[in-house]
């Protein structure tokens, strides 16, 4: 699966509002938008929904500077798929996305995940120097644990770090953003252009079956909509005898 979202911010009056999908920043939201759009919970969006995924729908257009007309651009994506032939020594990974907005409920032994996918950071503390980052966290039981092989966070601009902790408080992985410094693609000033990854020494970090892992997502304080705090983790049940380390992923 290749999931790509493209937001064209050329000529917009406010790139930040546009890329955070602030609803009131779009000029062509349908009239009954709030009644006709269903949120993650399957219910019509609340009028308190100020921005995020649902306001960045296809064909919606951010407010543009007067008279601005973007030249049409054709974009294409090129990708390469490589593979190795299956052999008995390969060990499958189990892949989870831990979401800092998950409102986990337990009914008896049944665990119900209720991920919001995105959240809003309230404007409190905005502009106050050295105000601490905003933290969003969730305690998530990992039904089937394993050795941690790889982990990285998915976060947006404003991210400070994303961290997962084991039930005993040990840090399993911290992923930190890299901010762009220039103008060229992949290095745009002020935007998150990468998140660091964790490749623990295989066997060194184990999540037990049923262990409650805490996902913590930190952003610089200040109003932001549509932010995300996801951690991708790959787990394996057993370790290979001769550890094969890919040099490139
Ligand atoms: C949305 O639905 C509510 C309740 O049915 C109604 O009162 C309101 O006028 C509707 N809003 C729009 C913009 O259609
Ligand atoms: C994440 O950021 C917070 C706030 O700056 C900092 O206190 C914390 O040490 C960072 N976590 C890690 C594991 O680096």
PDB file of C-alpha atoms and ligand atoms in Angstrom:
ATOM      1  CA  UNK A   1       0.000   0.000   0.000  1.00  0.00           C
ATOM      2  CA  UNK A   2       1.297   3.407  -0.929  1.00  0.00           C
ATOM      3  CA  UNK A   3      -0.746   6.094   0.789  1.00  0.00           C
ATOM      4  CA  UNK A   4       0.123   9.597  -0.339  1.00  0.00           C
ATOM      5  CA  UNK A   5      -1.624  12.803   0.548  1.00  0.00           C
ATOM      6  CA  UNK A   6      -0.644  15.891  -1.389  1.00  0.00           C
ATOM      7  CA  UNK A   7      -1.539  19.397  -0.271  1.00  0.00           C
ATOM      8  CA  UNK A   8      -0.788  22.157  -2.725  1.00  0.00           C
ATOM      9  CA  UNK A   9       0.191  25.182  -0.642  1.00  0.00           C
ATOM     10  CA  UNK A  10       1.397  27.375  -3.516  1.00  0.00           C
ATOM     11  CA  UNK A  11       0.013  30.869  -3.263  1.00  0.00           C
ATOM     12  CA  UNK A  12      -2.006  30.179  -0.112  1.00  0.00           C
ATOM     13  CA  UNK A  13      -2.488  33.053   2.294  1.00  0.00           C
ATOM     14  CA  UNK A  14      -1.391  30.881   5.190  1.00  0.00           C
ATOM     15  CA  UNK A  15       0.632  27.763   4.479  1.00  0.00           C
ATOM     16  CA  UNK A  16       0.389  26.540   8.077  1.00  0.00           C
ATOM     17  CA  UNK A  17      -3.425  26.657   8.183  1.00  0.00           C
ATOM     18  CA  UNK A  18      -3.566  25.046   4.778  1.00  0.00           C
ATOM     19  CA  UNK A  19      -1.232  22.183   5.622  1.00  0.00           C
ATOM     20  CA  UNK A  20      -2.998  21.666   8.980  1.00  0.00           C
ATOM     21  CA  UNK A  21      -6.298  21.470   7.084  1.00  0.00           C
ATOM     22  CA  UNK A  22      -8.076  24.231   9.017  1.00  0.00           C
ATOM     23  CA  UNK A  23     -11.679  23.948   7.925  1.00  0.00           C
ATOM     24  CA  UNK A  24     -12.326  27.687   7.910  1.00  0.00           C
ATOM     25  CA  UNK A  25      -9.404  28.099   5.589  1.00  0.00           C
ATOM     26  CA  UNK A  26     -11.021  26.301   2.689  1.00  0.00           C
ATOM     27  CA  UNK A  27     -13.100  28.255   0.245  1.00  0.00           C
ATOM     28  CA  UNK A  28     -15.257  25.464  -1.079  1.00  0.00           C
ATOM     29  CA  UNK A  29     -16.402  23.330   1.843  1.00  0.00           C
ATOM     30  CA  UNK A  30     -19.838  22.037   0.847  1.00  0.00           C
ATOM     31  CA  UNK A  31     -22.803  23.842   2.459  1.00  0.00           C
ATOM     32  CA  UNK A  32     -23.856  20.952   4.637  1.00  0.00           C
ATOM     33  CA  UNK A  33     -20.313  19.895   5.290  1.00  0.00           C
ATOM     34  CA  UNK A  34     -20.735  19.303   9.030  1.00  0.00           C
ATOM     35  CA  UNK A  35     -23.928  17.310   8.565  1.00  0.00           C
ATOM     36  CA  UNK A  36     -22.771  15.333   5.585  1.00  0.00           C
ATOM     37  CA  UNK A  37     -19.302  14.409   6.770  1.00  0.00           C
ATOM     38  CA  UNK A  38     -18.840  11.503   9.103  1.00  0.00           C
ATOM     39  CA  UNK A  39     -15.933  11.431  11.537  1.00  0.00           C
ATOM     40  CA  UNK A  40     -13.798   8.492  12.651  1.00  0.00           C
ATOM     41  CA  UNK A  41     -16.595   7.467  15.019  1.00  0.00           C
ATOM     42  CA  UNK A  42     -19.071   7.233  12.126  1.00  0.00           C
ATOM     43  CA  UNK A  43     -21.109  10.160  13.433  1.00  0.00           C
ATOM     44  CA  UNK A  44     -21.549  13.524  11.680  1.00  0.00           C
ATOM     45  CA  UNK A  45     -18.631  15.846  12.386  1.00  0.00           C
ATOM     46  CA  UNK A  46     -19.147  18.135  15.331  1.00  0.00           C
ATOM     47  CA  UNK A  47     -19.127  21.871  14.536  1.00  0.00           C
ATOM     48  CA  UNK A  48     -16.234  21.950  17.025  1.00  0.00           C
ATOM     49  CA  UNK A  49     -14.130  20.104  14.484  1.00  0.00           C
ATOM     50  CA  UNK A  50     -11.782  22.871  13.404  1.00  0.00           C
ATOM     51  CA  UNK A  51      -9.369  21.038  11.208  1.00  0.00           C
ATOM     52  CA  UNK A  52      -7.776  17.807  10.136  1.00  0.00           C
ATOM     53  CA  UNK A  53      -8.167  14.997   7.646  1.00  0.00           C
ATOM     54  CA  UNK A  54     -11.832  15.577   6.996  1.00  0.00           C
ATOM     55  CA  UNK A  55     -11.310  19.160   5.863  1.00  0.00           C
ATOM     56  CA  UNK A  56      -8.512  18.179   3.480  1.00  0.00           C
ATOM     57  CA  UNK A  57     -10.671  16.255   1.084  1.00  0.00           C
ATOM     58  CA  UNK A  58     -10.020  15.944  -2.584  1.00  0.00           C
ATOM     59  CA  UNK A  59     -10.829  19.063  -4.622  1.00  0.00           C
ATOM     60  CA  UNK A  60     -11.043  21.322  -1.568  1.00  0.00           C
ATOM     61  CA  UNK A  61      -9.066  24.498  -2.048  1.00  0.00           C
ATOM     62  CA  UNK A  62      -7.209  26.665   0.464  1.00  0.00           C
ATOM     63  CA  UNK A  63      -7.647  30.441   0.376  1.00  0.00           C
ATOM     64  CA  UNK A  64      -5.251  31.947  -2.135  1.00  0.00           C
ATOM     65  CA  UNK A  65      -3.519  35.296  -2.329  1.00  0.00           C
ATOM     66  CA  UNK A  66      -5.423  37.692  -4.501  1.00  0.00           C
ATOM     67  CA  UNK A  67      -4.788  37.117  -8.161  1.00  0.00           C
ATOM     68  CA  UNK A  68      -2.577  34.098  -7.632  1.00  0.00           C
ATOM     69  CA  UNK A  69      -2.822  31.527 -10.347  1.00  0.00           C
ATOM     70  CA  UNK A  70      -0.720  28.453  -9.976  1.00  0.00           C
ATOM     71  CA  UNK A  71       0.770  27.074 -13.108  1.00  0.00           C
ATOM     72  CA  UNK A  72      -0.547  23.558 -13.660  1.00  0.00           C
ATOM     73  CA  UNK A  73       1.999  20.905 -12.837  1.00  0.00           C
ATOM     74  CA  UNK A  74       1.981  17.276 -13.723  1.00  0.00           C
ATOM     75  CA  UNK A  75       3.504  15.084 -11.055  1.00  0.00           C
ATOM     76  CA  UNK A  76       4.414  11.453 -11.247  1.00  0.00           C
ATOM     77  CA  UNK A  77       5.811   8.996  -8.792  1.00  0.00           C
ATOM     78  CA  UNK A  78       8.438   6.452  -9.639  1.00  0.00           C
ATOM     79  CA  UNK A  79       9.088   3.487  -7.425  1.00  0.00           C
ATOM     80  CA  UNK A  80      11.138   0.389  -7.444  1.00  0.00           C
ATOM     81  CA  UNK A  81      10.173  -2.911  -5.921  1.00  0.00           C
ATOM     82  CA  UNK A  82      12.812  -5.449  -5.030  1.00  0.00           C
ATOM     83  CA  UNK A  83      12.450  -8.787  -3.335  1.00  0.00           C
ATOM     84  CA  UNK A  84      14.332 -11.778  -2.093  1.00  0.00           C
ATOM     85  CA  UNK A  85      13.230 -15.325  -2.696  1.00  0.00           C
ATOM     86  CA  UNK A  86      11.571 -16.993   0.221  1.00  0.00           C
ATOM     87  CA  UNK A  87      13.696 -19.289   2.330  1.00  0.00           C
ATOM     88  CA  UNK A  88      13.055 -21.110   5.557  1.00  0.00           C
ATOM     89  CA  UNK A  89      15.290 -18.793   7.567  1.00  0.00           C
ATOM     90  CA  UNK A  90      13.127 -15.779   7.007  1.00  0.00           C
ATOM     91  CA  UNK A  91      11.043 -14.714   9.955  1.00  0.00           C
ATOM     92  CA  UNK A  92       7.834 -12.807   9.418  1.00  0.00           C
ATOM     93  CA  UNK A  93       7.266  -9.585  11.347  1.00  0.00           C
ATOM     94  CA  UNK A  94       4.062  -8.463  12.976  1.00  0.00           C
ATOM     95  CA  UNK A  95       3.284  -4.856  12.325  1.00  0.00           C
ATOM     96  CA  UNK A  96       1.326  -2.525  14.593  1.00  0.00           C
ATOM     97  CA  UNK A  97       0.526   1.155  14.556  1.00  0.00           C
ATOM     98  CA  UNK A  98       0.194   2.566  18.061  1.00  0.00           C
ATOM     99  CA  UNK A  99      -1.852   5.740  18.162  1.00  0.00           C
ATOM    100  CA  UNK A 100      -1.484   8.275  20.983  1.00  0.00           C
ATOM    101  CA  UNK A 101      -5.219   9.019  20.648  1.00  0.00           C
ATOM    102  CA  UNK A 102      -6.305   5.424  21.262  1.00  0.00           C
ATOM    103  CA  UNK A 103      -8.972   5.412  23.978  1.00  0.00           C
ATOM    104  CA  UNK A 104      -8.557   1.809  24.959  1.00  0.00           C
ATOM    105  CA  UNK A 105     -11.508   0.190  26.672  1.00  0.00           C
ATOM    106  CA  UNK A 106     -11.601  -3.170  28.346  1.00  0.00           C
ATOM    107  CA  UNK A 107     -14.718  -5.227  28.631  1.00  0.00           C
ATOM    108  CA  UNK A 108     -13.697  -8.271  30.600  1.00  0.00           C
ATOM    109  CA  UNK A 109     -10.754  -9.668  28.703  1.00  0.00           C
ATOM    110  CA  UNK A 110     -11.850  -7.997  25.478  1.00  0.00           C
ATOM    111  CA  UNK A 111      -9.733  -4.989  24.480  1.00  0.00           C
ATOM    112  CA  UNK A 112     -11.430  -2.392  22.332  1.00  0.00           C
ATOM    113  CA  UNK A 113      -9.271   0.141  20.526  1.00  0.00           C
ATOM    114  CA  UNK A 114     -10.776   3.491  19.721  1.00  0.00           C
ATOM    115  CA  UNK A 115      -8.204   5.424  17.702  1.00  0.00           C
ATOM    116  CA  UNK A 116      -9.006   8.966  16.662  1.00  0.00           C
ATOM    117  CA  UNK A 117      -6.149   8.946  14.120  1.00  0.00           C
ATOM    118  CA  UNK A 118      -5.562  12.685  14.633  1.00  0.00           C
ATOM    119  CA  UNK A 119      -6.042  15.345  17.283  1.00  0.00           C
ATOM    120  CA  UNK A 120      -6.043  19.059  17.936  1.00  0.00           C
ATOM    121  CA  UNK A 121      -3.636  20.872  20.230  1.00  0.00           C
ATOM    122  CA  UNK A 122      -5.438  23.700  22.037  1.00  0.00           C
ATOM    123  CA  UNK A 123      -4.066  27.238  21.827  1.00  0.00           C
ATOM    124  CA  UNK A 124      -3.184  27.395  25.527  1.00  0.00           C
ATOM    125  CA  UNK A 125       0.427  28.418  26.184  1.00  0.00           C
ATOM    126  CA  UNK A 126       0.766  29.606  22.622  1.00  0.00           C
ATOM    127  CA  UNK A 127       3.492  32.158  22.227  1.00  0.00           C
ATOM    128  CA  UNK A 128       4.735  31.792  25.794  1.00  0.00           C
ATOM    129  CA  UNK A 129       8.455  31.258  25.652  1.00  0.00           C
ATOM    130  CA  UNK A 130       9.781  27.953  26.937  1.00  0.00           C
ATOM    131  CA  UNK A 131       6.303  26.583  27.607  1.00  0.00           C
ATOM    132  CA  UNK A 132       6.525  22.818  27.821  1.00  0.00           C
ATOM    133  CA  UNK A 133       5.483  20.697  24.870  1.00  0.00           C
ATOM    134  CA  UNK A 134       1.946  19.363  24.631  1.00  0.00           C
ATOM    135  CA  UNK A 135       1.789  15.664  25.417  1.00  0.00           C
ATOM    136  CA  UNK A 136      -0.789  13.186  24.216  1.00  0.00           C
ATOM    137  CA  UNK A 137      -0.574   9.621  25.434  1.00  0.00           C
ATOM    138  CA  UNK A 138      -2.308   6.305  25.369  1.00  0.00           C
ATOM    139  CA  UNK A 139      -1.755   3.084  27.273  1.00  0.00           C
ATOM    140  CA  UNK A 140      -2.116   0.266  24.797  1.00  0.00           C
ATOM    141  CA  UNK A 141      -2.022  -3.433  25.634  1.00  0.00           C
ATOM    142  CA  UNK A 142      -0.049  -5.434  23.089  1.00  0.00           C
ATOM    143  CA  UNK A 143      -1.927  -8.675  22.915  1.00  0.00           C
ATOM    144  CA  UNK A 144       0.833 -10.558  21.162  1.00  0.00           C
ATOM    145  CA  UNK A 145       4.285  -9.217  21.962  1.00  0.00           C
ATOM    146  CA  UNK A 146       7.682 -10.139  20.576  1.00  0.00           C
ATOM    147  CA  UNK A 147      11.158  -8.801  19.918  1.00  0.00           C
ATOM    148  CA  UNK A 148      11.213  -5.237  18.670  1.00  0.00           C
ATOM    149  CA  UNK A 149      12.937  -5.115  15.290  1.00  0.00           C
ATOM    150  CA  UNK A 150      12.112  -1.689  13.968  1.00  0.00           C
ATOM    151  CA  UNK A 151      10.175   1.338  15.044  1.00  0.00           C
ATOM    152  CA  UNK A 152       9.522   4.873  13.883  1.00  0.00           C
ATOM    153  CA  UNK A 153       6.918   7.553  14.505  1.00  0.00           C
ATOM    154  CA  UNK A 154       4.623   9.330  12.117  1.00  0.00           C
ATOM    155  CA  UNK A 155       4.198  12.941  13.233  1.00  0.00           C
ATOM    156  CA  UNK A 156       3.571  16.326  11.661  1.00  0.00           C
ATOM    157  CA  UNK A 157       5.194  19.721  11.736  1.00  0.00           C
ATOM    158  CA  UNK A 158       5.548  20.932  15.310  1.00  0.00           C
ATOM    159  CA  UNK A 159       6.614  17.474  16.507  1.00  0.00           C
ATOM    160  CA  UNK A 160       9.126  17.293  19.359  1.00  0.00           C
ATOM    161  CA  UNK A 161       9.337  13.526  19.700  1.00  0.00           C
ATOM    162  CA  UNK A 162       7.326  10.325  19.844  1.00  0.00           C
ATOM    163  CA  UNK A 163       8.239   7.732  22.442  1.00  0.00           C
ATOM    164  CA  UNK A 164       7.007   4.303  23.424  1.00  0.00           C
ATOM    165  CA  UNK A 165       7.556   2.982  26.938  1.00  0.00           C
ATOM    166  CA  UNK A 166       7.207  -0.520  28.318  1.00  0.00           C
ATOM    167  CA  UNK A 167       4.968  -1.191  31.283  1.00  0.00           C
ATOM    168  CA  UNK A 168       7.953  -0.849  33.646  1.00  0.00           C
ATOM    169  CA  UNK A 169       8.775   2.574  32.199  1.00  0.00           C
ATOM    170  CA  UNK A 170      11.726   1.519  30.033  1.00  0.00           C
ATOM    171  CA  UNK A 171      12.064   3.425  26.782  1.00  0.00           C
ATOM    172  CA  UNK A 172      11.447   1.104  23.833  1.00  0.00           C
ATOM    173  CA  UNK A 173      12.007   3.712  21.143  1.00  0.00           C
ATOM    174  CA  UNK A 174      12.119   7.466  20.698  1.00  0.00           C
ATOM    175  CA  UNK A 175      11.663   8.924  17.282  1.00  0.00           C
ATOM    176  CA  UNK A 176      12.664  12.517  16.630  1.00  0.00           C
ATOM    177  CA  UNK A 177      11.901  14.798  13.733  1.00  0.00           C
ATOM    178  CA  UNK A 178      14.326  16.428  11.340  1.00  0.00           C
ATOM    179  CA  UNK A 179      13.243  19.866  10.189  1.00  0.00           C
ATOM    180  CA  UNK A 180      14.066  21.164   6.758  1.00  0.00           C
ATOM    181  CA  UNK A 181      16.376  24.137   6.457  1.00  0.00           C
ATOM    182  CA  UNK A 182      16.368  25.032   2.812  1.00  0.00           C
ATOM    183  CA  UNK A 183      14.140  25.483  -0.196  1.00  0.00           C
ATOM    184  CA  UNK A 184      14.670  22.353  -2.214  1.00  0.00           C
ATOM    185  CA  UNK A 185      12.250  19.393  -2.197  1.00  0.00           C
ATOM    186  CA  UNK A 186      12.804  17.159   0.811  1.00  0.00           C
ATOM    187  CA  UNK A 187      14.382  19.988   2.797  1.00  0.00           C
ATOM    188  CA  UNK A 188      11.684  22.661   2.968  1.00  0.00           C
ATOM    189  CA  UNK A 189      12.327  25.079   5.786  1.00  0.00           C
ATOM    190  CA  UNK A 190      10.115  24.598   8.821  1.00  0.00           C
ATOM    191  CA  UNK A 191       8.595  21.297   7.716  1.00  0.00           C
ATOM    192  CA  UNK A 192       9.223  17.871   9.191  1.00  0.00           C
ATOM    193  CA  UNK A 193      11.239  16.128   6.496  1.00  0.00           C
ATOM    194  CA  UNK A 194      12.065  12.924   8.364  1.00  0.00           C
ATOM    195  CA  UNK A 195      11.615  10.971  11.563  1.00  0.00           C
ATOM    196  CA  UNK A 196      14.432   9.010  13.153  1.00  0.00           C
ATOM    197  CA  UNK A 197      14.155   5.234  13.376  1.00  0.00           C
ATOM    198  CA  UNK A 198      15.030   2.612  15.985  1.00  0.00           C
ATOM    199  CA  UNK A 199      16.748  -0.637  15.056  1.00  0.00           C
ATOM    200  CA  UNK A 200      17.426  -2.222  18.438  1.00  0.00           C
ATOM    201  CA  UNK A 201      20.010  -4.978  18.531  1.00  0.00           C
ATOM    202  CA  UNK A 202      17.739  -7.943  17.702  1.00  0.00           C
ATOM    203  CA  UNK A 203      16.820  -9.680  20.939  1.00  0.00           C
ATOM    204  CA  UNK A 204      17.640  -6.701  23.158  1.00  0.00           C
ATOM    205  CA  UNK A 205      14.103  -5.348  23.495  1.00  0.00           C
ATOM    206  CA  UNK A 206      11.156  -7.600  24.101  1.00  0.00           C
ATOM    207  CA  UNK A 207       7.527  -6.696  24.584  1.00  0.00           C
ATOM    208  CA  UNK A 208       5.721  -9.331  26.613  1.00  0.00           C
ATOM    209  CA  UNK A 209       2.355 -10.745  25.612  1.00  0.00           C
ATOM    210  CA  UNK A 210      -0.290  -8.480  27.100  1.00  0.00           C
ATOM    211  CA  UNK A 211       2.222  -5.818  28.125  1.00  0.00           C
ATOM    212  CA  UNK A 212       0.775  -2.329  28.299  1.00  0.00           C
ATOM    213  CA  UNK A 213       2.868  -0.024  26.174  1.00  0.00           C
ATOM    214  CA  UNK A 214       2.551   3.734  26.518  1.00  0.00           C
ATOM    215  CA  UNK A 215       2.640   5.814  23.383  1.00  0.00           C
ATOM    216  CA  UNK A 216       3.565   9.413  24.023  1.00  0.00           C
ATOM    217  CA  UNK A 217       3.419  12.095  21.373  1.00  0.00           C
ATOM    218  CA  UNK A 218       4.909  15.522  22.032  1.00  0.00           C
ATOM    219  CA  UNK A 219       4.407  18.697  20.046  1.00  0.00           C
ATOM    220  CA  UNK A 220       5.575  22.251  20.587  1.00  0.00           C
ATOM    221  CA  UNK A 221       2.821  24.094  22.405  1.00  0.00           C
ATOM    222  CA  UNK A 222       0.403  26.236  20.425  1.00  0.00           C
ATOM    223  CA  UNK A 223      -2.714  25.720  18.366  1.00  0.00           C
ATOM    224  CA  UNK A 224      -2.442  22.967  15.765  1.00  0.00           C
ATOM    225  CA  UNK A 225      -5.064  20.907  14.037  1.00  0.00           C
ATOM    226  CA  UNK A 226      -4.863  17.508  12.411  1.00  0.00           C
ATOM    227  CA  UNK A 227      -1.701  16.437  14.198  1.00  0.00           C
ATOM    228  CA  UNK A 228      -0.831  12.763  14.519  1.00  0.00           C
ATOM    229  CA  UNK A 229       1.126  10.686  16.998  1.00  0.00           C
ATOM    230  CA  UNK A 230       1.592   7.234  15.575  1.00  0.00           C
ATOM    231  CA  UNK A 231       4.341   4.730  16.264  1.00  0.00           C
ATOM    232  CA  UNK A 232       4.970   1.950  13.797  1.00  0.00           C
ATOM    233  CA  UNK A 233       6.436  -1.168  15.355  1.00  0.00           C
ATOM    234  CA  UNK A 234       7.625  -4.434  13.861  1.00  0.00           C
ATOM    235  CA  UNK A 235       7.781  -7.440  16.175  1.00  0.00           C
ATOM    236  CA  UNK A 236       9.058 -10.981  15.686  1.00  0.00           C
ATOM    237  CA  UNK A 237       8.438 -14.126  17.700  1.00  0.00           C
ATOM    238  CA  UNK A 238      11.920 -15.550  17.358  1.00  0.00           C
ATOM    239  CA  UNK A 239      15.373 -14.444  16.323  1.00  0.00           C
ATOM    240  CA  UNK A 240      17.305 -15.825  13.379  1.00  0.00           C
ATOM    241  CA  UNK A 241      20.325 -17.931  14.202  1.00  0.00           C
ATOM    242  CA  UNK A 242      22.578 -15.884  11.969  1.00  0.00           C
ATOM    243  CA  UNK A 243      21.325 -12.409  12.215  1.00  0.00           C
ATOM    244  CA  UNK A 244      20.762 -10.925   8.814  1.00  0.00           C
ATOM    245  CA  UNK A 245      20.808  -7.139   8.855  1.00  0.00           C
ATOM    246  CA  UNK A 246      19.418  -5.352   5.850  1.00  0.00           C
ATOM    247  CA  UNK A 247      21.603  -2.406   4.913  1.00  0.00           C
ATOM    248  CA  UNK A 248      18.770  -0.532   3.330  1.00  0.00           C
ATOM    249  CA  UNK A 249      15.044  -0.521   4.005  1.00  0.00           C
TER     250      UNK A 249
HETATM  251  C1  LIG B   1     -27.527  20.065  10.315  1.00  0.00           C
HETATM  252  O1  LIG B   1     -28.470  19.245  10.964  1.00  0.00           O
HETATM  253  C2  LIG B   1     -29.123  19.888  12.034  1.00  0.00           C
HETATM  254  C3  LIG B   1     -29.987  18.877  12.759  1.00  0.00           C
HETATM  255  O2  LIG B   1     -30.614  18.019  11.828  1.00  0.00           O
HETATM  256  C4  LIG B   1     -29.926  21.088  11.494  1.00  0.00           C
HETATM  257  O3  LIG B   1     -30.569  21.753  12.559  1.00  0.00           O
HETATM  258  C5  LIG B   1     -28.967  22.039  10.794  1.00  0.00           C
HETATM  259  O4  LIG B   1     -29.676  23.094  10.212  1.00  0.00           O
HETATM  260  C6  LIG B   1     -28.159  21.306   9.743  1.00  0.00           C
HETATM  261  N1  LIG B   1     -27.143  22.202   9.239  1.00  0.00           N
HETATM  262  C7  LIG B   1     -26.945  22.414   7.975  1.00  0.00           C
HETATM  263  C8  LIG B   1     -25.862  23.362   7.638  1.00  0.00           C
HETATM  264  O5  LIG B   1     -27.610  21.861   7.115  1.00  0.00           O
HETATM  265  C1  LIG B   2      11.241  14.168  24.247  1.00  0.00           C
HETATM  266  O1  LIG B   2      11.084  15.550  24.375  1.00  0.00           O
HETATM  267  C2  LIG B   2      10.934  15.987  25.724  1.00  0.00           C
HETATM  268  C3  LIG B   2      10.614  17.473  25.675  1.00  0.00           C
HETATM  269  O2  LIG B   2      11.617  18.196  25.052  1.00  0.00           O
HETATM  270  C4  LIG B   2      12.180  15.689  26.502  1.00  0.00           C
HETATM  271  O3  LIG B   2      12.018  16.098  27.858  1.00  0.00           O
HETATM  272  C5  LIG B   2      12.407  14.198  26.471  1.00  0.00           C
HETATM  273  O4  LIG B   2      13.612  13.903  27.105  1.00  0.00           O
HETATM  274  C6  LIG B   2      12.445  13.704  25.024  1.00  0.00           C
HETATM  275  N1  LIG B   2      12.473  12.263  25.085  1.00  0.00           N
HETATM  276  C7  LIG B   2      13.507  11.566  24.692  1.00  0.00           C
HETATM  277  C8  LIG B   2      13.443  10.115  25.032  1.00  0.00           C
HETATM  278  O5  LIG B   2      14.436  12.052  24.089  1.00  0.00           O
END
